[in-house]
Coordinates of C-alpha atoms and ligand atoms in Angstrom, one line a residue:
M3 CA 59.7 151.7 145.8
I4 CA 56.4 152.7 144.2
N5 CA 53.6 150.2 145.0
I6 CA 50.9 149.1 142.7
R7 CA 48.2 151.3 144.1
T8 CA 50.3 154.4 143.8
L9 CA 51.0 153.5 140.2
A10 CA 47.3 153.0 139.5
A11 CA 46.6 156.4 141.2
L12 CA 49.3 157.9 139.0
A13 CA 47.5 156.7 135.9
I14 CA 44.3 158.4 137.1
V15 CA 46.1 161.6 137.9
T16 CA 47.4 161.6 134.3
V17 CA 43.7 161.6 133.3
S18 CA 42.6 164.5 135.4
A19 CA 45.8 166.5 134.8
C20 CA 45.1 166.4 131.1
G21 CA 41.4 166.8 131.7
A22 CA 40.4 165.2 128.5
A23 CA 39.4 161.7 129.4
R24 CA 36.1 160.1 128.5
A25 CA 34.6 157.6 131.0
D26 CA 37.3 155.9 132.8
S27 CA 39.8 155.6 130.0
V28 CA 43.2 157.1 130.6
F29 CA 44.2 160.0 128.3
A30 CA 47.7 160.7 127.0
K31 CA 48.7 163.3 124.5
H32 CA 51.9 161.8 123.0
E33 CA 52.6 158.2 123.9
M34 CA 51.0 155.4 125.9
I35 CA 51.4 151.8 127.1
A36 CA 48.7 149.5 128.5
A37 CA 49.9 146.3 130.2
A38 CA 48.6 143.7 132.6
N39 CA 50.8 144.9 135.5
P40 CA 51.6 148.5 136.7
Y41 CA 55.3 147.8 137.0
A42 CA 55.5 146.5 133.5
A43 CA 53.5 149.5 132.2
K44 CA 55.8 151.9 134.1
A45 CA 58.9 150.2 132.7
G46 CA 57.5 150.7 129.2
L47 CA 56.7 154.3 129.8
E48 CA 60.2 155.0 131.2
I49 CA 61.6 153.7 128.0
L50 CA 59.2 155.8 125.9
H51 CA 60.3 158.8 128.0
E52 CA 63.9 158.1 127.1
G53 CA 63.1 158.2 123.4
G54 CA 62.5 154.5 123.0
S55 CA 60.3 153.1 120.3
A56 CA 57.1 151.1 120.9
V57 CA 59.1 148.0 120.3
D58 CA 61.7 149.1 122.9
A59 CA 58.9 149.7 125.4
A60 CA 57.3 146.4 124.7
I61 CA 60.7 144.7 125.4
A62 CA 61.2 146.5 128.7
A63 CA 57.6 145.6 129.7
Q64 CA 58.0 142.0 128.7
M65 CA 61.1 141.6 130.8
V66 CA 59.3 143.1 133.9
L67 CA 56.3 140.8 133.2
T68 CA 58.6 137.8 133.4
L69 CA 59.1 138.8 137.0
V70 CA 55.9 140.4 138.2
E71 CA 53.3 138.3 136.3
P72 CA 55.4 135.1 136.0
E73 CA 52.3 132.9 135.8
S74 CA 51.3 134.4 132.5
S75 CA 54.3 135.1 130.3
G76 CA 58.1 135.4 130.3
L77 CA 61.5 134.4 128.9
G78 CA 60.4 130.8 128.9
G79 CA 57.4 131.4 126.7
G80 CA 56.4 132.6 123.2
A81 CA 54.6 135.7 121.8
F82 CA 53.1 137.3 118.7
L83 CA 53.8 141.0 118.0
V84 CA 51.9 143.0 115.5
L85 CA 53.5 146.3 114.5
Y86 CA 52.4 149.4 112.6
D87 CA 55.3 151.3 111.1
P88 CA 54.2 154.9 110.5
K89 CA 57.1 155.5 108.1
T90 CA 56.1 152.9 105.6
K91 CA 52.5 152.8 106.7
K92 CA 52.7 149.1 106.7
V93 CA 51.8 146.4 109.2
T94 CA 54.1 143.5 109.9
T95 CA 54.0 140.7 112.5
F96 CA 56.7 138.8 114.4
D97 CA 56.1 135.2 115.3
G98 CA 57.9 134.0 118.5
R99 CA 55.7 130.9 118.9
E100 CA 57.3 128.0 120.7
T101 CA 58.3 125.0 118.6
A102 CA 58.2 121.3 119.3
P103 CA 61.6 119.7 119.8
A104 CA 63.0 117.2 117.3
S105 CA 62.0 114.4 119.7
A106 CA 58.3 115.3 119.4
T107 CA 56.0 112.6 118.0
S108 CA 52.4 112.7 116.9
D109 CA 51.5 110.3 119.7
M110 CA 53.5 112.0 122.5
F111 CA 50.3 112.9 124.5
L112 CA 48.6 109.5 124.1
G113 CA 48.3 107.0 127.0
P114 CA 49.0 103.2 126.7
D115 CA 45.3 102.8 125.6
G116 CA 46.0 105.0 122.6
K117 CA 43.7 107.7 124.0
P118 CA 44.9 111.2 124.9
R119 CA 46.0 111.5 128.5
P120 CA 44.1 114.1 130.5
K121 CA 45.5 117.6 129.8
S122 CA 46.0 118.3 133.5
Q123 CA 48.3 115.3 133.6
V124 CA 50.4 116.1 130.6
I125 CA 50.9 119.8 131.4
P126 CA 53.3 119.7 134.4
G127 CA 56.9 118.7 133.7
G128 CA 59.1 118.6 130.6
L129 CA 57.0 116.9 127.9
S130 CA 54.7 119.9 127.2
V131 CA 57.6 122.5 127.0
G132 CA 58.1 124.0 123.6
V133 CA 61.4 125.7 122.6
P134 CA 60.8 129.3 123.9
G135 CA 60.5 132.0 121.3
V136 CA 60.0 135.3 123.0
V137 CA 63.7 136.3 123.3
A138 CA 64.4 135.5 119.6
M139 CA 61.3 137.4 118.5
L140 CA 62.0 140.5 120.5
E141 CA 65.6 140.6 119.3
M142 CA 64.4 140.3 115.7
A143 CA 61.9 143.1 116.2
H144 CA 64.5 145.2 118.0
K145 CA 67.0 144.9 115.1
K146 CA 64.5 146.5 112.8
Y147 CA 62.5 148.8 115.1
G148 CA 64.6 149.3 118.2
R149 CA 65.8 152.9 118.9
L150 CA 67.5 152.5 122.3
A151 CA 70.3 150.0 123.0
W152 CA 69.1 146.5 123.7
A153 CA 70.9 146.3 127.0
K154 CA 69.2 149.5 128.3
L155 CA 65.8 147.9 127.9
F156 CA 66.6 145.3 130.6
A157 CA 67.5 147.8 133.4
P158 CA 64.1 148.2 135.0
A159 CA 63.5 144.4 135.1
I160 CA 67.1 143.7 136.5
K161 CA 66.6 146.2 139.3
L162 CA 63.2 144.9 140.3
A163 CA 64.3 141.2 140.2
A164 CA 67.3 142.0 142.3
D165 CA 65.6 144.4 144.8
G166 CA 62.3 142.5 144.9
F167 CA 58.7 143.6 144.0
P168 CA 55.4 143.4 146.0
V169 CA 53.4 140.4 144.8
G170 CA 50.4 141.6 142.9
H171 CA 46.7 140.6 143.4
K172 CA 46.5 138.3 140.4
L173 CA 49.8 136.4 141.2
A174 CA 48.8 136.0 144.8
D175 CA 45.4 134.6 143.7
T176 CA 46.9 132.3 141.2
I177 CA 49.3 130.8 143.8
V178 CA 46.4 130.0 146.0
E179 CA 44.1 128.8 143.2
E180 CA 46.7 126.6 141.5
K181 CA 47.1 124.4 144.6
D182 CA 48.2 121.4 142.6
A183 CA 51.1 123.4 141.2
A184 CA 52.6 123.4 144.7
Q185 CA 53.4 119.7 144.2
M186 CA 56.0 120.8 141.8
P187 CA 59.3 121.5 143.6
D188 CA 60.2 124.7 141.7
I189 CA 56.8 126.3 142.4
K190 CA 57.0 125.3 146.1
H191 CA 60.5 126.7 146.4
Y192 CA 59.9 130.0 144.7
F193 CA 56.2 130.9 145.4
Y194 CA 56.0 129.6 148.9
H195 CA 57.9 130.5 152.2
P196 CA 60.0 127.8 153.8
D197 CA 57.1 127.2 156.3
G198 CA 54.9 126.2 153.4
T199 CA 52.7 129.4 153.3
P200 CA 52.2 131.0 149.9
Y201 CA 53.5 134.5 149.1
R202 CA 50.6 136.9 149.6
E203 CA 49.6 140.2 147.9
G204 CA 52.1 142.9 148.9
E205 CA 54.9 140.6 150.2
I206 CA 58.2 141.3 148.6
L207 CA 59.5 138.6 146.2
K208 CA 63.0 138.6 144.8
D209 CA 64.4 136.6 141.9
P210 CA 68.2 136.9 141.8
A211 CA 68.5 134.0 139.4
L212 CA 66.2 135.9 136.9
A213 CA 68.3 139.1 137.5
D214 CA 71.4 137.1 136.4
S215 CA 69.6 135.7 133.3
L216 CA 68.4 139.1 132.4
R217 CA 72.0 140.5 132.7
A218 CA 73.3 137.8 130.5
I219 CA 70.6 138.4 127.8
A220 CA 71.1 142.2 128.1
A221 CA 74.8 141.7 127.4
H222 CA 74.7 139.0 124.7
G223 CA 71.2 138.8 123.3
T224 CA 69.8 135.5 121.9
E225 CA 73.3 134.0 122.1
A226 CA 73.1 134.0 125.9
F227 CA 69.6 132.4 125.8
Y228 CA 69.8 129.8 123.1
H229 CA 73.4 128.7 123.8
G230 CA 75.4 128.4 127.0
A231 CA 74.3 128.2 130.6
I232 CA 70.7 129.3 130.2
A233 CA 70.1 126.9 127.3
A234 CA 71.7 124.1 129.4
A235 CA 69.5 124.9 132.4
I236 CA 66.4 124.8 130.2
V237 CA 67.4 121.4 128.8
D238 CA 68.2 120.1 132.2
A239 CA 64.8 121.3 133.7
V240 CA 63.0 119.6 130.8
Q241 CA 64.9 116.3 130.7
H242 CA 65.0 116.0 134.5
A243 CA 61.5 117.3 135.3
P244 CA 60.0 115.5 138.4
V245 CA 57.1 114.3 136.2
N246 CA 56.8 113.8 132.4
P247 CA 60.4 114.4 131.5
G248 CA 60.8 115.6 127.9
G249 CA 63.4 115.2 125.2
M250 CA 64.4 118.8 124.4
T251 CA 68.1 119.2 123.6
L252 CA 70.7 122.0 123.2
A253 CA 70.3 121.5 119.4
D254 CA 66.6 122.3 119.6
L255 CA 67.4 125.6 121.3
A256 CA 70.2 126.5 118.9
N257 CA 67.9 125.8 116.0
Y258 CA 65.0 128.1 117.2
R259 CA 64.1 130.9 114.7
A260 CA 61.6 133.7 115.1
V261 CA 59.7 134.5 111.9
E262 CA 58.6 137.8 110.4
R263 CA 55.3 137.2 108.6
D264 CA 52.7 139.2 106.7
P265 CA 49.6 140.1 108.8
V266 CA 46.1 138.9 108.0
C267 CA 43.9 141.9 107.3
G268 CA 40.2 142.4 106.7
S269 CA 37.7 145.2 107.1
Y270 CA 34.7 146.0 109.3
R271 CA 32.4 148.8 108.5
G272 CA 35.1 150.5 106.4
N273 CA 37.9 150.1 109.1
K274 CA 40.9 148.0 108.3
I275 CA 41.8 145.4 110.9
C276 CA 45.1 143.6 110.9
S277 CA 46.1 140.7 113.2
M278 CA 48.3 137.6 113.5
G279 CA 48.0 134.9 110.8
P280 CA 48.8 131.2 111.2
P281 CA 50.1 129.6 113.3
S282 CA 47.5 131.7 115.1
S283 CA 43.9 131.0 114.3
G284 CA 43.0 134.2 116.1
G285 CA 43.4 136.8 113.4
I286 CA 41.4 134.9 110.8
A287 CA 38.7 134.0 113.3
I288 CA 38.2 137.6 114.6
L289 CA 38.1 138.8 111.0
Q290 CA 35.5 136.1 110.1
I291 CA 33.3 136.9 113.0
L292 CA 33.3 140.7 112.4
E293 CA 32.8 140.3 108.6
M294 CA 29.9 138.0 109.1
L295 CA 28.3 140.4 111.6
E296 CA 28.6 143.2 109.0
R297 CA 25.4 141.7 107.4
F298 CA 23.5 143.2 110.4
P299 CA 23.2 147.0 111.1
S300 CA 25.2 148.4 114.1
S301 CA 21.8 149.1 115.8
E302 CA 21.4 145.3 116.2
L303 CA 24.9 144.9 117.7
Q304 CA 24.7 147.3 120.6
P305 CA 26.7 146.0 123.6
E306 CA 24.8 143.8 126.1
T307 CA 21.6 143.5 124.1
L308 CA 19.9 140.2 123.3
S309 CA 20.3 140.7 119.5
F310 CA 24.1 141.3 120.0
V311 CA 24.6 138.2 122.2
H312 CA 22.6 136.0 119.8
L313 CA 24.2 137.2 116.6
F314 CA 27.7 137.2 118.1
A315 CA 27.2 133.6 119.4
E316 CA 26.1 132.5 116.0
A317 CA 29.1 134.1 114.2
N318 CA 31.3 132.5 116.9
R319 CA 29.9 129.1 115.9
L320 CA 30.7 129.5 112.2
A321 CA 34.2 130.8 112.9
F322 CA 35.0 128.1 115.4
A323 CA 33.8 125.4 112.9
D324 CA 36.2 126.7 110.3
R325 CA 39.0 127.1 112.8
A326 CA 38.7 123.5 114.0
K327 CA 39.0 122.2 110.4
Y328 CA 41.5 124.4 108.7
L329 CA 44.0 126.0 111.1
G330 CA 47.5 124.8 112.0
D331 CA 51.2 125.7 111.6
P332 CA 51.6 127.1 108.0
G333 CA 55.1 125.5 107.9
F334 CA 53.4 122.1 108.1
V335 CA 49.8 122.5 106.7
R336 CA 48.6 124.7 103.9
V337 CA 46.2 127.0 105.7
P338 CA 43.6 128.4 103.1
V339 CA 43.9 131.9 104.5
Q340 CA 42.5 133.7 101.4
G341 CA 39.6 131.3 101.1
L342 CA 38.7 131.7 104.8
L343 CA 38.7 135.5 104.4
D344 CA 37.1 135.7 101.0
H345 CA 34.2 138.2 101.0
D346 CA 31.8 136.1 99.0
Y347 CA 32.5 133.1 101.2
L348 CA 31.9 135.1 104.3
A349 CA 28.7 136.7 102.9
G350 CA 27.5 133.1 102.3
R351 CA 28.4 132.0 105.8
A352 CA 26.7 135.0 107.3
K353 CA 23.4 134.0 105.5
L354 CA 23.4 130.9 107.7
I355 CA 22.7 133.1 110.7
D356 CA 19.0 133.1 111.6
P357 CA 18.3 136.3 113.6
A358 CA 15.7 134.4 115.7
H359 CA 17.1 131.0 116.4
D360 CA 20.3 129.3 117.4
M361 CA 21.6 127.3 114.4
G362 CA 22.9 124.3 116.4
T363 CA 26.3 122.8 115.6
A364 CA 27.8 124.7 112.6
Q365 CA 29.7 122.8 109.9
A366 CA 33.0 124.2 108.5
G367 CA 32.5 125.8 105.2
T368 CA 33.6 124.3 101.8
L369 CA 36.4 126.3 100.4
P370 CA 36.9 125.8 96.6
N371 CA 39.8 123.4 95.8
L372 CA 41.2 123.4 99.3
P373 CA 40.1 120.3 101.1
F374 CA 41.3 120.1 104.7
D375 CA 41.2 117.9 107.7
Y376 CA 40.3 119.2 111.0
A377 CA 41.8 119.9 114.4
P378 CA 39.7 119.6 117.6
Q379 CA 38.3 122.5 119.6
R380 CA 39.4 123.7 123.0
T381 CA 37.5 124.5 126.1
P382 CA 38.2 127.5 128.3
Q383 CA 41.2 127.2 130.5
R384 CA 43.3 129.2 133.0
H385 CA 45.2 132.0 131.6
G386 CA 49.0 131.8 131.2
T387 CA 49.0 134.7 128.9
S388 CA 49.2 138.6 128.8
H389 CA 48.5 141.3 126.4
L390 CA 50.2 144.8 126.0
S391 CA 49.5 147.6 123.6
V392 CA 52.0 150.5 123.0
V393 CA 52.1 153.7 120.9
D394 CA 55.2 155.9 120.8
K395 CA 55.7 159.6 120.0
G396 CA 56.4 158.8 116.4
G397 CA 53.2 156.9 116.0
E398 CA 54.7 153.4 115.9
V399 CA 52.2 150.9 117.3
V400 CA 52.8 147.5 119.0
S401 CA 50.1 145.0 119.9
M402 CA 51.7 142.0 121.5
T403 CA 50.2 138.9 123.1
T404 CA 52.6 136.8 125.1
T405 CA 52.2 133.5 126.8
I406 CA 53.5 130.5 128.7
E407 CA 50.1 128.8 128.0
S408 CA 48.6 127.7 131.4
G409 CA 48.9 129.5 134.7
F410 CA 52.6 128.8 135.7
G411 CA 53.1 127.1 132.4
A412 CA 54.7 123.6 132.8
M413 CA 55.4 124.5 136.4
V414 CA 59.2 124.0 136.1
M415 CA 61.7 126.8 136.2
A416 CA 65.2 127.4 134.7
K417 CA 67.5 130.2 135.9
G418 CA 64.7 132.2 137.5
F419 CA 61.9 131.9 135.0
L420 CA 59.0 129.5 134.3
L421 CA 58.9 127.3 131.2
N422 CA 55.9 127.2 129.0
N423 CA 53.5 124.2 128.4
E424 CA 52.7 125.4 124.8
L425 CA 52.9 121.9 123.3
T426 CA 49.6 121.0 124.9
D427 CA 48.1 123.6 122.5
F428 CA 48.7 120.9 119.8
S429 CA 45.8 118.5 119.3
L430 CA 46.6 115.8 121.8
E431 CA 45.0 113.4 119.3
P432 CA 46.9 113.0 116.0
T433 CA 43.9 111.6 114.1
I434 CA 40.2 112.1 114.6
D435 CA 37.7 109.7 112.8
G436 CA 40.7 108.2 111.0
K437 CA 41.7 111.6 109.5
P438 CA 45.0 113.3 110.3
V439 CA 44.6 116.5 112.3
A440 CA 46.2 119.7 111.0
D441 CA 47.4 120.7 114.5
A442 CA 48.9 117.3 115.5
P443 CA 52.4 117.5 117.2
E444 CA 55.4 117.1 114.8
P445 CA 59.1 117.9 115.3
G446 CA 59.9 121.6 114.8
K447 CA 56.2 122.5 114.4
R448 CA 54.4 125.4 116.1
P449 CA 51.1 124.6 117.9
M450 CA 48.0 126.4 116.8
S451 CA 47.3 129.5 118.9
A452 CA 44.3 131.7 119.4
M453 CA 46.3 134.8 120.3
S454 CA 44.9 137.7 118.3
P455 CA 46.9 140.9 118.8
A456 CA 45.1 143.4 116.5
I457 CA 45.6 146.9 115.1
V458 CA 42.7 148.8 113.5
F459 CA 42.9 151.7 111.0
K460 CA 40.2 154.2 110.2
P461 CA 38.9 154.3 106.6
D462 CA 41.4 157.2 105.9
G463 CA 44.3 154.8 106.8
Q464 CA 45.2 156.4 110.1
F465 CA 45.9 154.2 113.1
W466 CA 42.8 153.9 115.4
I467 CA 42.9 151.0 117.9
A468 CA 45.4 148.5 119.3
A469 CA 43.8 145.6 121.2
G470 CA 44.3 142.0 122.3
S471 CA 43.7 139.7 125.3
P472 CA 44.6 136.4 126.9
G473 CA 42.0 133.7 127.4
G474 CA 42.9 130.6 125.3
P475 CA 40.3 130.1 122.6
V476 CA 38.1 132.7 124.2
I477 CA 40.7 135.3 123.1
I478 CA 38.9 135.3 119.8
P479 CA 35.5 136.5 121.1
Y480 CA 37.1 138.8 123.7
V481 CA 39.0 140.7 120.9
A482 CA 36.1 140.6 118.4
E483 CA 33.6 141.7 121.0
S484 CA 35.7 144.7 122.2
L485 CA 36.2 145.8 118.6
S486 CA 32.5 145.5 117.8
G487 CA 31.8 147.4 121.1
M488 CA 34.1 150.2 120.0
I489 CA 33.0 150.3 116.3
D490 CA 29.3 149.5 116.6
G491 CA 28.7 150.7 120.1
G492 CA 31.1 153.7 120.2
L493 CA 32.6 152.6 123.5
D494 CA 35.9 154.0 124.7
P495 CA 38.8 151.5 125.5
Q496 CA 38.0 151.2 129.2
A497 CA 34.4 150.5 128.6
A498 CA 35.3 148.0 125.9
T499 CA 37.7 146.1 128.2
A500 CA 35.0 145.9 130.8
L501 CA 32.2 144.5 128.5
P502 CA 30.5 141.4 129.9
H503 CA 31.6 138.5 127.7
V504 CA 29.8 136.0 125.5
F505 CA 31.4 133.0 123.7
N506 CA 30.2 130.1 121.7
P507 CA 32.8 127.5 120.7
N508 CA 30.2 125.9 118.4
A509 CA 28.6 124.1 121.2
Y510 CA 27.0 126.1 123.9
T511 CA 26.5 129.9 124.5
M512 CA 28.6 130.9 127.5
L513 CA 27.7 134.1 129.3
E514 CA 30.0 135.7 131.8
Q515 CA 29.0 135.0 135.4
G516 CA 28.0 138.0 137.5
T517 CA 27.2 140.3 134.6
S518 CA 24.1 141.8 133.0
L519 CA 24.2 139.0 130.3
E520 CA 22.9 136.5 132.8
E521 CA 19.5 138.1 132.6
L522 CA 19.4 137.3 128.9
A523 CA 19.6 133.5 129.6
P524 CA 15.9 132.7 129.5
K525 CA 15.3 134.5 126.2
L526 CA 18.4 132.9 124.6
K527 CA 17.2 129.5 125.7
A528 CA 13.9 130.2 124.1
M529 CA 15.9 130.9 120.9
G530 CA 17.4 127.5 121.1
H531 CA 20.7 128.3 122.8
Q532 CA 22.2 125.9 125.3
V533 CA 23.3 128.5 127.9
V534 CA 26.2 128.0 130.3
I535 CA 27.0 130.7 132.9
H536 CA 30.7 130.7 133.6
S537 CA 33.5 133.1 134.7
L538 CA 35.2 134.5 131.5
S539 CA 38.3 136.3 132.7
S540 CA 39.9 138.3 129.8
G541 CA 42.9 140.6 130.2
S542 CA 42.4 143.2 127.4
Q543 CA 44.6 146.2 127.1
I544 CA 43.4 148.7 124.5
I545 CA 44.7 152.0 123.1
Q546 CA 42.6 154.2 120.9
R547 CA 43.8 157.2 119.0
T548 CA 41.4 160.2 119.3
K549 CA 41.7 163.7 117.8
D550 CA 43.6 165.0 120.8
G551 CA 45.8 162.0 121.6
Y552 CA 45.2 158.6 123.0
L553 CA 42.8 156.9 125.3
G554 CA 43.8 153.7 127.1
G555 CA 42.0 151.0 129.0
A556 CA 43.1 148.1 131.1
D557 CA 40.9 145.1 131.8
P558 CA 39.3 145.5 135.3
R559 CA 39.6 141.7 135.6
R560 CA 43.4 142.0 135.9
D561 CA 45.9 144.2 137.7
G562 CA 46.9 146.2 134.6
I563 CA 46.9 150.0 133.8
A564 CA 47.1 152.2 130.9
I565 CA 49.7 155.0 131.4
G566 CA 51.1 157.7 129.2
D567 CA 51.9 161.4 128.8
Ligands
LIG13 N1 48.3 129.3 124.7 C1 47.1 129.9 124.2 C2 47.2 130.3 122.8 O1 48.3 130.5 122.3 C3 46.8 131.1 125.0 C4 46.5 130.7 126.4 C5 45.8 131.8 127.3 O2 45.4 132.8 126.7 O3 45.8 131.6 128.5 O4 46.2 130.3 122.1

């Protein structure tokens, strides 16, 4: 069994063997995957070696992530996949977002006093669980873009689940940090020894129940997940959760559909950027931020400078004000995508940025003829999400962000995997100031997301960058910042993943604790910013095409690697 450190070393050997790496990025000539865990990345690379497509590799990596990074994504969650098809030169997106069951109501998260219950209280159990979408989405993408047989893609994950894997650093940390999760019997049973001690880094964990589920899905696809024994186990876990039992039924599972959607695209300094549209707010928000920043020259947007941090925080404010008002599930609310990305509109919004002073609370903009009500903002939370980027030999590119929402999701398991708590991504309040909220829970609806898997093209149309990150609402600045760092600052992927973070959810300017940005706090305060120093733990995985091949970077805040050949 190869351990995590050997795999990380392998990635570095790949660099020196090819001798063409810049900084700490990993170089590969032909194909590459960057994922948040070395076992997942390695499974993806094995599939690429066997002639698999980028979609095939993403599927194999996702199945392994269910096992090795179970706190962040898996069969019980949802995902967005953005794909570049080099044959048609088109970008498409696959929406595997979880949906609310038919029993969902707009007041499902309110307490007896009519106020929203604290999020920490509504997350564990069955009520917060959305109908999982990742299996349906991956099967849909595989039908169009798969090259290897579906069943073959499950082999690495089945073997690891049956034989066991050494617990990684992040999983071990999360088990210890999420102490309250141990109150939930499934967490206690799977992530703790019988003597009550948690699994530690390097200890071997096996998941035979997951191996069985993976075998069934390998053999029968979505049929085995959305019908039959797995579906029954999901319904049972939700309906009989030890706290907050939910109303999900077999019909909810049988009715789940993934959706192929057009991407949202915009431009930044001549490069085309495509990402996920609604129900994600992420694509629109990163495009808005970057386009507003285009008013300023790259020289004022150099990484880690005062001018960058100030201007970036102001652009965040404006984008988050629009996000709070206009975004929701496009199946339920008419999201004014074109208005929000209109060049003249964004040029007008950019003029609101004062280069010398914080603007204070930004108001959402007025979009002609498209009045909208608003959804509330989120605050940073723990990360139950993962990002992977892949490019195959033929030039197909996948940028996929995958989630179970919070660390350990709803903290209940079915057949060896954790169930998501994605429904707490809805606005817990159905109305604010008497006005209906676009992102309120409704039966069959998809909660608004911030996930922003992105693909960037050079002005000549050639693929250039695949990027994305976990981080709840902070995904938006993480992705926008790494793209600005590469485009304005000329950073390579590894340096871009390591950038110290800044975020303004239209309230305060948050600077990443323990980084160079902390030194900017006094000057930012003098400019009017309310500064908060906080940990901001992204998990970006970035691939960049160069003239010789590809460079890859994996966020140093997580266990991931970029690996290729
Ligand atoms: N569930 C969140 C979303 O879809 C992502 C959570 C995270 O990144 O930890 O926006």
